[in-house]
PDB file of C-alpha atoms in Angstrom:
ATOM      1  CA  ARG A  16     -17.482  -6.546   0.730  1.00 63.00           C
ATOM      2  CA  TRP A  17     -18.653  -4.263   2.861  1.00 71.00           C
ATOM      3  CA  VAL A  18     -16.693  -2.473   5.436  1.00 72.00           C
ATOM      4  CA  TYR A  19     -17.808  -0.985   8.990  1.00 69.00           C
ATOM      5  CA  GLY A  20     -17.168   3.029   8.630  1.00 64.00           C
ATOM      6  CA  ILE A  21     -17.069   2.797   4.736  1.00 68.00           C
ATOM      7  CA  HIS A  22     -20.192   1.120   3.366  1.00 71.00           C
ATOM      8  CA  ARG A  23     -23.199   0.512   6.058  1.00 72.00           C
ATOM      9  CA  SER A  24     -25.275   3.590   5.910  1.00 74.00           C
ATOM     10  CA  LEU A  25     -26.354   6.082   9.049  1.00 76.00           C
ATOM     11  CA  ASP A  26     -30.283   3.976   8.068  1.00 81.00           C
ATOM     12  CA  ASP A  27     -28.809   1.226   8.903  1.00 78.00           C
ATOM     13  CA  PRO A  28     -29.343  -0.589  12.351  1.00 77.00           C
ATOM     14  CA  PRO A  29     -27.888  -0.046  14.769  1.00 78.00           C
ATOM     15  CA  GLY A  30     -26.710   3.647  13.109  1.00 76.00           C
ATOM     16  CA  LEU A  31     -23.427   4.835  13.792  1.00 74.00           C
ATOM     17  CA  ASN A  32     -21.407   1.528  14.056  1.00 73.00           C
ATOM     18  CA  GLY A  33     -17.508   2.551  12.916  1.00 71.00           C
ATOM     19  CA  CYS A  34     -15.147   1.570  14.868  1.00 72.00           C
ATOM     20  CA  TYR A  35     -13.744   4.015  16.210  1.00 78.00           C
ATOM     21  CA  SER A  36     -15.157   2.607  20.137  1.00 82.00           C
ATOM     22  CA  GLN A  37     -15.156   0.421  22.591  1.00 85.00           C
ATOM     23  CA  TYR A  38     -17.626  -2.515  21.578  1.00 85.00           C
ATOM     24  CA  VAL A  39     -19.133  -3.126  17.113  1.00 82.00           C
ATOM     25  CA  ILE A  40     -22.038  -4.508  16.723  1.00 83.00           C
ATOM     26  CA  LEU A  41     -21.377  -7.335  14.250  1.00 84.00           C
ATOM     27  CA  ASP A  42     -23.788  -8.376  11.275  1.00 82.00           C
ATOM     28  CA  PRO A  43     -24.079 -12.409  11.286  1.00 86.00           C
ATOM     29  CA  LYS A  44     -22.135 -12.970   8.253  1.00 85.00           C
ATOM     30  CA  THR A  45     -19.087 -11.372   9.033  1.00 86.00           C
ATOM     31  CA  ASP A  46     -15.515 -12.528   7.834  1.00 88.00           C
ATOM     32  CA  ILE A  47     -14.025 -13.283  11.654  1.00 89.00           C
ATOM     33  CA  PHE A  48     -10.349 -14.527  11.163  1.00 90.00           C
ATOM     34  CA  GLN A  49      -8.575 -15.858  15.193  1.00 90.00           C
ATOM     35  CA  VAL A  50      -6.016 -14.720  16.555  1.00 88.00           C
ATOM     36  CA  PRO A  51      -2.763 -15.590  18.509  1.00 88.00           C
ATOM     37  CA  ASP A  52      -3.093 -14.947  21.341  1.00 88.00           C
ATOM     38  CA  ASP A  53       0.143 -13.700  22.799  1.00 88.00           C
ATOM     39  CA  LEU A  54       0.501 -11.741  19.954  1.00 88.00           C
ATOM     40  CA  ASP A  55       0.854  -7.978  19.583  1.00 90.00           C
ATOM     41  CA  PRO A  56      -2.640  -6.816  18.368  1.00 90.00           C
ATOM     42  CA  ALA A  57      -1.647  -4.017  16.979  1.00 92.00           C
ATOM     43  CA  ILE A  58       0.395  -5.011  14.278  1.00 92.00           C
ATOM     44  CA  LEU A  59      -2.447  -6.224  12.936  1.00 93.00           C
ATOM     45  CA  VAL A  60      -4.448  -3.380  12.412  1.00 91.00           C
ATOM     46  CA  PRO A  61      -2.439  -2.567   8.782  1.00 91.00           C
ATOM     47  CA  ALA A  62      -3.879  -5.674   7.471  1.00 92.00           C
ATOM     48  CA  SER A  63      -7.028  -5.155   7.387  1.00 87.00           C
ATOM     49  CA  CYS A  64      -6.688  -1.827   4.909  1.00 89.00           C
ATOM     50  CA  SER A  65      -3.990  -0.931   3.449  1.00 94.00           C
ATOM     51  CA  GLY A  66      -3.208  -4.484   3.879  1.00 96.00           C
ATOM     52  CA  ALA A  67      -5.716  -6.004   2.376  1.00 95.00           C
ATOM     53  CA  THR A  68      -5.849  -3.516  -0.772  1.00 96.00           C
ATOM     54  CA  ALA A  69      -1.794  -4.476  -0.672  1.00 98.00           C
ATOM     55  CA  ALA A  70      -2.494  -8.518  -1.244  1.00 98.00           C
ATOM     56  CA  HIS A  71      -5.039  -6.942  -3.763  1.00 97.00           C
ATOM     57  CA  ALA A  72      -2.976  -6.035  -5.792  1.00 98.00           C
ATOM     58  CA  PHE A  73      -0.582  -9.182  -6.298  1.00 98.00           C
ATOM     59  CA  SER A  74      -3.672 -11.802  -7.099  1.00 97.00           C
ATOM     60  CA  LEU A  75      -4.206  -9.606 -10.513  1.00 97.00           C
ATOM     61  CA  ARG A  76      -0.869  -9.511 -10.761  1.00 97.00           C
ATOM     62  CA  PRO A  77       1.880 -10.885  -9.037  1.00 97.00           C
ATOM     63  CA  PRO A  78       5.384  -9.963  -9.924  1.00 98.00           C
ATOM     64  CA  ARG A  79       7.921 -13.292 -11.495  1.00 97.00           C
ATOM     65  CA  ARG A  80      10.900 -14.471  -9.171  1.00 98.00           C
ATOM     66  CA  GLY A  81      13.750 -12.254 -10.893  1.00 98.00           C
ATOM     67  CA  GLU A  82      11.044  -9.181 -12.209  1.00 98.00           C
ATOM     68  CA  ALA A  83      11.850  -5.179 -11.009  1.00 99.00           C
ATOM     69  CA  VAL A  84       9.501  -4.125  -8.951  1.00 99.00           C
ATOM     70  CA  LEU A  85       8.865  -0.282  -8.269  1.00 99.00           C
ATOM     71  CA  VAL A  86       6.069   1.065  -5.842  1.00 99.00           C
ATOM     72  CA  GLN A  87       5.709   4.725  -5.414  1.00 99.00           C
ATOM     73  CA  GLY A  88       5.147   5.832  -1.612  1.00 97.00           C
ATOM     74  CA  PRO A  89       5.764   4.585   1.065  1.00 97.00           C
ATOM     75  CA  GLY A  90       2.657   5.176   3.701  1.00 95.00           C
ATOM     76  CA  PRO A  91       1.399   1.693   4.915  1.00 96.00           C
ATOM     77  CA  LEU A  92       0.457   0.198   1.280  1.00 97.00           C
ATOM     78  CA  GLY A  93       3.245   1.264  -0.097  1.00 98.00           C
ATOM     79  CA  LEU A  94       5.034  -1.060   1.949  1.00 98.00           C
ATOM     80  CA  PHE A  95       2.696  -3.855   2.482  1.00 98.00           C
ATOM     81  CA  ALA A  96       3.200  -3.836  -1.440  1.00 98.00           C
ATOM     82  CA  VAL A  97       7.425  -3.944  -0.743  1.00 99.00           C
ATOM     83  CA  ALA A  98       6.779  -6.947   1.387  1.00 98.00           C
ATOM     84  CA  PHE A  99       4.595  -8.985  -0.708  1.00 98.00           C
ATOM     85  CA  ALA A 100       7.593  -8.250  -3.362  1.00 98.00           C
ATOM     86  CA  ARG A 101       9.675  -9.635  -1.744  1.00 98.00           C
ATOM     87  CA  LYS A 102       7.689 -12.340  -0.842  1.00 97.00           C
ATOM     88  CA  PHE A 103       6.507 -13.578  -4.271  1.00 98.00           C
ATOM     89  CA  GLY A 104      10.772 -12.895  -4.800  1.00 98.00           C
ATOM     90  CA  ALA A 105      10.958 -10.474  -6.427  1.00 98.00           C
ATOM     91  CA  ASP A 106      14.404  -8.265  -7.685  1.00 98.00           C
ATOM     92  CA  PRO A 107      15.126  -5.404  -7.122  1.00 98.00           C
ATOM     93  CA  VAL A 108      12.603  -3.716  -5.312  1.00 99.00           C
ATOM     94  CA  ILE A 109      12.692   0.533  -6.010  1.00 99.00           C
ATOM     95  CA  LEU A 110      10.848   1.923  -2.970  1.00 99.00           C
ATOM     96  CA  VAL A 111       9.685   6.561  -4.134  1.00 99.00           C
ATOM     97  CA  GLY A 112       9.207   8.936  -1.213  1.00 97.00           C
ATOM     98  CA  GLY A 113       9.668  11.878   0.481  1.00 95.00           C
ATOM     99  CA  THR A 114       9.323  10.706   4.273  1.00 92.00           C
ATOM    100  CA  GLU A 115      12.848   8.990   5.716  1.00 93.00           C
ATOM    101  CA  SER A 116      11.591   7.840   8.160  1.00 92.00           C
ATOM    102  CA  ARG A 117       9.003   5.425   5.957  1.00 94.00           C
ATOM    103  CA  LEU A 118      11.920   4.660   3.319  1.00 97.00           C
ATOM    104  CA  GLU A 119      14.265   3.403   6.174  1.00 96.00           C
ATOM    105  CA  VAL A 120      11.098   1.143   7.203  1.00 96.00           C
ATOM    106  CA  GLY A 121      10.287  -0.467   3.599  1.00 97.00           C
ATOM    107  CA  ARG A 122      14.715  -0.844   3.419  1.00 98.00           C
ATOM    108  CA  ARG A 123      13.841  -3.052   6.543  1.00 96.00           C
ATOM    109  CA  LEU A 124      10.590  -4.548   5.010  1.00 97.00           C
ATOM    110  CA  GLY A 125      12.973  -5.901   1.800  1.00 97.00           C
ATOM    111  CA  ALA A 126      12.951  -2.672  -0.282  1.00 98.00           C
ATOM    112  CA  THR A 127      16.068  -3.119  -2.008  1.00 98.00           C
ATOM    113  CA  HIS A 128      16.464   0.037  -3.631  1.00 99.00           C
ATOM    114  CA  THR A 129      15.091   3.618  -1.650  1.00 98.00           C
ATOM    115  CA  LEU A 130      14.640   7.078  -3.339  1.00 98.00           C
ATOM    116  CA  ASN A 131      14.251  10.534  -1.720  1.00 98.00           C
ATOM    117  CA  ARG A 132      11.337  12.435  -3.829  1.00 97.00           C
ATOM    118  CA  ARG A 133      12.705  15.652  -2.033  1.00 96.00           C
ATOM    119  CA  GLU A 134      15.463  14.768  -2.755  1.00 97.00           C
ATOM    120  CA  THR A 135      16.122  14.343  -6.566  1.00 97.00           C
ATOM    121  CA  THR A 136      14.118  15.273  -9.639  1.00 97.00           C
ATOM    122  CA  GLU A 137      12.081  13.261 -11.743  1.00 97.00           C
ATOM    123  CA  GLU A 138      14.859  13.180 -14.459  1.00 98.00           C
ATOM    124  CA  GLU A 139      16.807  11.391 -11.486  1.00 98.00           C
ATOM    125  CA  ARG A 140      14.606   8.863 -10.677  1.00 98.00           C
ATOM    126  CA  ARG A 141      13.614   7.986 -14.429  1.00 98.00           C
ATOM    127  CA  ASP A 142      17.818   7.692 -15.186  1.00 98.00           C
ATOM    128  CA  PHE A 143      18.253   5.550 -11.817  1.00 98.00           C
ATOM    129  CA  VAL A 144      15.716   3.073 -12.398  1.00 98.00           C
ATOM    130  CA  LEU A 145      16.871   2.858 -16.626  1.00 98.00           C
ATOM    131  CA  GLY A 146      20.175   2.514 -14.711  1.00 98.00           C
ATOM    132  CA  LEU A 147      19.330  -0.758 -12.215  1.00 98.00           C
ATOM    133  CA  THR A 148      17.153  -2.406 -15.367  1.00 98.00           C
ATOM    134  CA  ASP A 149      19.830  -1.982 -17.879  1.00 97.00           C
ATOM    135  CA  GLY A 150      17.192   0.558 -20.550  1.00 98.00           C
ATOM    136  CA  ARG A 151      14.431  -1.255 -20.143  1.00 98.00           C
ATOM    137  CA  GLY A 152      12.687   0.092 -17.082  1.00 98.00           C
ATOM    138  CA  VAL A 153      10.257  -1.871 -13.828  1.00 99.00           C
ATOM    139  CA  ASP A 154       8.621  -5.064 -15.309  1.00 99.00           C
ATOM    140  CA  LEU A 155       5.925  -3.670 -12.236  1.00 98.00           C
ATOM    141  CA  ALA A 156       5.073  -0.821 -11.023  1.00 99.00           C
ATOM    142  CA  TYR A 157       2.364  -0.140  -7.835  1.00 99.00           C
ATOM    143  CA  GLU A 158       1.716   3.210  -6.865  1.00 98.00           C
ATOM    144  CA  ALA A 159       0.752   3.208  -3.364  1.00 98.00           C
ATOM    145  CA  VAL A 160       0.235   7.751  -3.449  1.00 96.00           C
ATOM    146  CA  GLY A 161      -2.833   8.128  -4.467  1.00 94.00           C
ATOM    147  CA  ASN A 162      -1.598  11.766  -6.533  1.00 94.00           C
ATOM    148  CA  PRO A 163      -2.060  11.739 -10.227  1.00 93.00           C
ATOM    149  CA  LYS A 164       1.431  13.103 -11.044  1.00 94.00           C
ATOM    150  CA  ALA A 165       2.893   9.829  -9.344  1.00 95.00           C
ATOM    151  CA  LEU A 166       1.048   7.579 -11.735  1.00 95.00           C
ATOM    152  CA  VAL A 167       2.142   9.607 -14.775  1.00 94.00           C
ATOM    153  CA  GLU A 168       5.543   9.463 -13.274  1.00 97.00           C
ATOM    154  CA  GLY A 169       5.107   5.703 -12.612  1.00 97.00           C
ATOM    155  CA  LEU A 170       4.071   5.010 -16.152  1.00 96.00           C
ATOM    156  CA  LYS A 171       6.787   6.249 -17.223  1.00 96.00           C
ATOM    157  CA  LEU A 172       9.703   3.456 -15.961  1.00 98.00           C
ATOM    158  CA  VAL A 173       7.571   0.515 -16.905  1.00 98.00           C
ATOM    159  CA  ARG A 174       8.906  -1.357 -19.596  1.00 98.00           C
ATOM    160  CA  ARG A 175       7.387  -2.025 -22.855  1.00 97.00           C
ATOM    161  CA  GLY A 176       4.707  -4.695 -22.053  1.00 98.00           C
ATOM    162  CA  GLY A 177       5.050  -4.573 -18.052  1.00 98.00           C
ATOM    163  CA  SER A 178       2.430  -3.792 -15.856  1.00 98.00           C
ATOM    164  CA  TYR A 179       1.297  -0.593 -14.034  1.00 98.00           C
ATOM    165  CA  LEU A 180      -2.137  -1.470 -10.672  1.00 98.00           C
ATOM    166  CA  SER A 181      -3.108   1.763  -9.511  1.00 97.00           C
ATOM    167  CA  MET A 182      -4.087   0.502  -5.653  1.00 96.00           C
ATOM    168  CA  GLY A 183      -3.550   4.126  -3.706  1.00 95.00           C
ATOM    169  CA  PHE A 184      -6.929   6.795  -5.275  1.00 91.00           C
ATOM    170  CA  GLY A 185      -9.319   5.997  -2.601  1.00 82.00           C
ATOM    171  CA  VAL A 186     -10.983   8.906  -2.512  1.00 83.00           C
ATOM    172  CA  PRO A 187     -11.131  11.051  -5.944  1.00 84.00           C
ATOM    173  CA  ALA A 188      -7.866  12.781  -6.738  1.00 86.00           C
ATOM    174  CA  GLY A 189      -7.904  14.647  -9.914  1.00 83.00           C
ATOM    175  CA  SER A 190      -7.575  13.553 -13.169  1.00 88.00           C
ATOM    176  CA  VAL A 191      -4.872  12.989 -15.526  1.00 87.00           C
ATOM    177  CA  THR A 192      -3.742  13.482 -19.099  1.00 88.00           C
ATOM    178  CA  LEU A 193      -2.290  10.318 -21.110  1.00 88.00           C
ATOM    179  CA  ASP A 194      -0.976   9.894 -24.731  1.00 89.00           C
ATOM    180  CA  VAL A 195      -3.183   6.683 -24.918  1.00 91.00           C
ATOM    181  CA  TYR A 196      -1.295   5.688 -28.219  1.00 93.00           C
ATOM    182  CA  HIS A 197       2.405   6.654 -26.775  1.00 91.00           C
ATOM    183  CA  ASP A 198       1.983   6.226 -23.196  1.00 90.00           C
ATOM    184  CA  LEU A 199      -0.070   2.513 -23.588  1.00 92.00           C
ATOM    185  CA  GLU A 200      -1.040   0.867 -26.898  1.00 94.00           C
ATOM    186  CA  VAL A 201       2.330   1.088 -28.640  1.00 94.00           C
ATOM    187  CA  ARG A 202       4.585  -0.055 -25.452  1.00 96.00           C
ATOM    188  CA  ASP A 203       1.552  -2.916 -25.358  1.00 96.00           C
ATOM    189  CA  LEU A 204       1.449  -1.574 -21.133  1.00 96.00           C
ATOM    190  CA  ALA A 205      -0.896  -3.721 -18.602  1.00 96.00           C
ATOM    191  CA  LEU A 206      -2.974  -0.220 -16.877  1.00 96.00           C
ATOM    192  CA  TYR A 207      -4.491  -1.812 -13.470  1.00 96.00           C
ATOM    193  CA  GLY A 208      -6.916  -0.179 -11.244  1.00 95.00           C
ATOM    194  CA  VAL A 209      -7.692  -1.843  -7.680  1.00 95.00           C
ATOM    195  CA  TRP A 210     -10.079  -0.878  -5.105  1.00 88.00           C
ATOM    196  CA  VAL A 211     -10.027  -2.522  -1.316  1.00 85.00           C
ATOM    197  CA  SER A 212     -10.032  -5.825  -0.825  1.00 88.00           C
ATOM    198  CA  HIS A 213     -12.695  -9.418  -0.545  1.00 89.00           C
ATOM    199  CA  THR A 214     -12.358 -12.052   2.862  1.00 90.00           C
ATOM    200  CA  GLU A 215      -9.226 -13.620   1.402  1.00 94.00           C
ATOM    201  CA  HIS A 216      -6.707 -10.235   1.084  1.00 94.00           C
ATOM    202  CA  THR A 217      -7.303  -9.345   4.274  1.00 94.00           C
ATOM    203  CA  LYS A 218      -6.139 -13.165   5.243  1.00 95.00           C
ATOM    204  CA  MET A 219      -2.361 -13.148   3.063  1.00 97.00           C
ATOM    205  CA  ALA A 220      -2.117  -9.448   5.135  1.00 97.00           C
ATOM    206  CA  LEU A 221      -2.083 -11.195   7.985  1.00 96.00           C
ATOM    207  CA  GLU A 222      -0.317 -14.447   6.955  1.00 96.00           C
ATOM    208  CA  LEU A 223       2.609 -11.356   5.730  1.00 97.00           C
ATOM    209  CA  ILE A 224       2.176  -9.756   9.002  1.00 96.00           C
ATOM    210  CA  LEU A 225       3.002 -13.514  10.829  1.00 94.00           C
ATOM    211  CA  GLU A 226       5.473 -14.357   8.781  1.00 95.00           C
ATOM    212  CA  ARG A 227       7.122 -11.189   9.609  1.00 95.00           C
ATOM    213  CA  LYS A 228       6.007 -10.006  12.597  1.00 92.00           C
ATOM    214  CA  ASP A 229       8.897  -8.477  14.059  1.00 93.00           C
ATOM    215  CA  ASP A 230       9.334  -6.475  10.993  1.00 93.00           C
ATOM    216  CA  PHE A 231       5.814  -5.671  10.569  1.00 93.00           C
ATOM    217  CA  SER A 232       6.110  -4.257  14.522  1.00 92.00           C
ATOM    218  CA  HIS A 233       8.412  -1.005  13.035  1.00 91.00           C
ATOM    219  CA  LEU A 234       4.689  -0.233  10.691  1.00 92.00           C
ATOM    220  CA  VAL A 235       3.198   0.472  14.090  1.00 93.00           C
ATOM    221  CA  THR A 236       4.821   3.898  15.552  1.00 94.00           C
ATOM    222  CA  HIS A 237       1.749   5.328  16.690  1.00 95.00           C
ATOM    223  CA  ARG A 238      -0.274   4.470  20.057  1.00 96.00           C
ATOM    224  CA  PHE A 239      -3.275   6.058  21.204  1.00 96.00           C
ATOM    225  CA  GLY A 240      -6.069   5.492  23.538  1.00 95.00           C
ATOM    226  CA  LEU A 241      -9.637   6.436  21.950  1.00 93.00           C
ATOM    227  CA  HIS A 242     -10.044   9.689  23.067  1.00 93.00           C
ATOM    228  CA  GLU A 243      -7.301  10.483  21.550  1.00 96.00           C
ATOM    229  CA  ALA A 244      -8.145  10.362  18.075  1.00 93.00           C
ATOM    230  CA  ASN A 245      -8.235  13.900  16.482  1.00 95.00           C
ATOM    231  CA  GLU A 246      -4.493  13.726  17.615  1.00 96.00           C
ATOM    232  CA  ALA A 247      -4.477  10.178  15.329  1.00 95.00           C
ATOM    233  CA  LEU A 248      -5.362  11.675  12.785  1.00 94.00           C
ATOM    234  CA  GLU A 249      -3.002  14.334  12.716  1.00 96.00           C
ATOM    235  CA  SER A 250      -0.275  12.370  12.918  1.00 95.00           C
ATOM    236  CA  VAL A 251      -1.439  10.770   9.447  1.00 91.00           C
ATOM    237  CA  ARG A 252      -2.230  13.865   8.150  1.00 91.00           C
ATOM    238  CA  SER A 253       1.313  14.851   9.239  1.00 91.00           C
ATOM    239  CA  ARG A 254       2.999  11.717   8.535  1.00 87.00           C
ATOM    240  CA  SER A 255       4.503  12.382  11.525  1.00 90.00           C
ATOM    241  CA  ALA A 256       3.404   8.617  11.642  1.00 92.00           C
ATOM    242  CA  VAL A 257       3.862   5.541   9.650  1.00 92.00           C
ATOM    243  CA  LYS A 258       0.424   4.330  11.290  1.00 94.00           C
ATOM    244  CA  ALA A 259      -0.843   5.342  14.068  1.00 94.00           C
ATOM    245  CA  VAL A 260      -3.742   2.590  15.682  1.00 94.00           C
ATOM    246  CA  ILE A 261      -6.368   4.020  18.283  1.00 93.00           C
ATOM    247  CA  LEU A 262      -6.215   1.229  21.526  1.00 90.00           C
ATOM    248  CA  PRO A 263     -10.254   1.769  22.425  1.00 82.00           C
TER     249      PRO A 263
END
């Protein structure tokens, strides 16, 4: 699971070898995918990161047809989770987030219900989920926020015997306090940690995009030249972009 720009040290030849460049020197063992020439490569960019991480989560615990799914976070990671959930036949698929434009993309990708966390309280979200699931809670929840508070809230929305998959913590974000007995053991809850991906997960994400090219074209909202890399990063930080792509 070595990733260019993340795992390789500056001490490894040829030194700085991330992907914010026109050319990249590839190791002979690098996995490469061939894609159609007539496909806009920009829409494939998310597959190697957020798409592959979501695919990893769904390979660990995919929903069965008709199971209720909650996705926390409408960024690229959460949006891929929505699309995978629908592909596996989950229903309903509830998406929670704070940016309406991202929630709209989520609806396009298959979210049957969306909740704006800026317009609802935690209690209101809980009442909505329980009301939609006959008081049980969802069968599975996929965390795509990277916020400890979201994890604590999400665990409470999963039914007894359900599963919670945390995949949004790409960097350290602090600790959470859980009552292990009441929050996990008594409820027979399965808690998964999901860390990045393998090659087969990237393949899963690419295949999903190729199946729904038109829908995934709405994921990439901003495109920048290499000389605008700082602006691209700022658009992501400010959340004005759903997914920003740099075109070298």
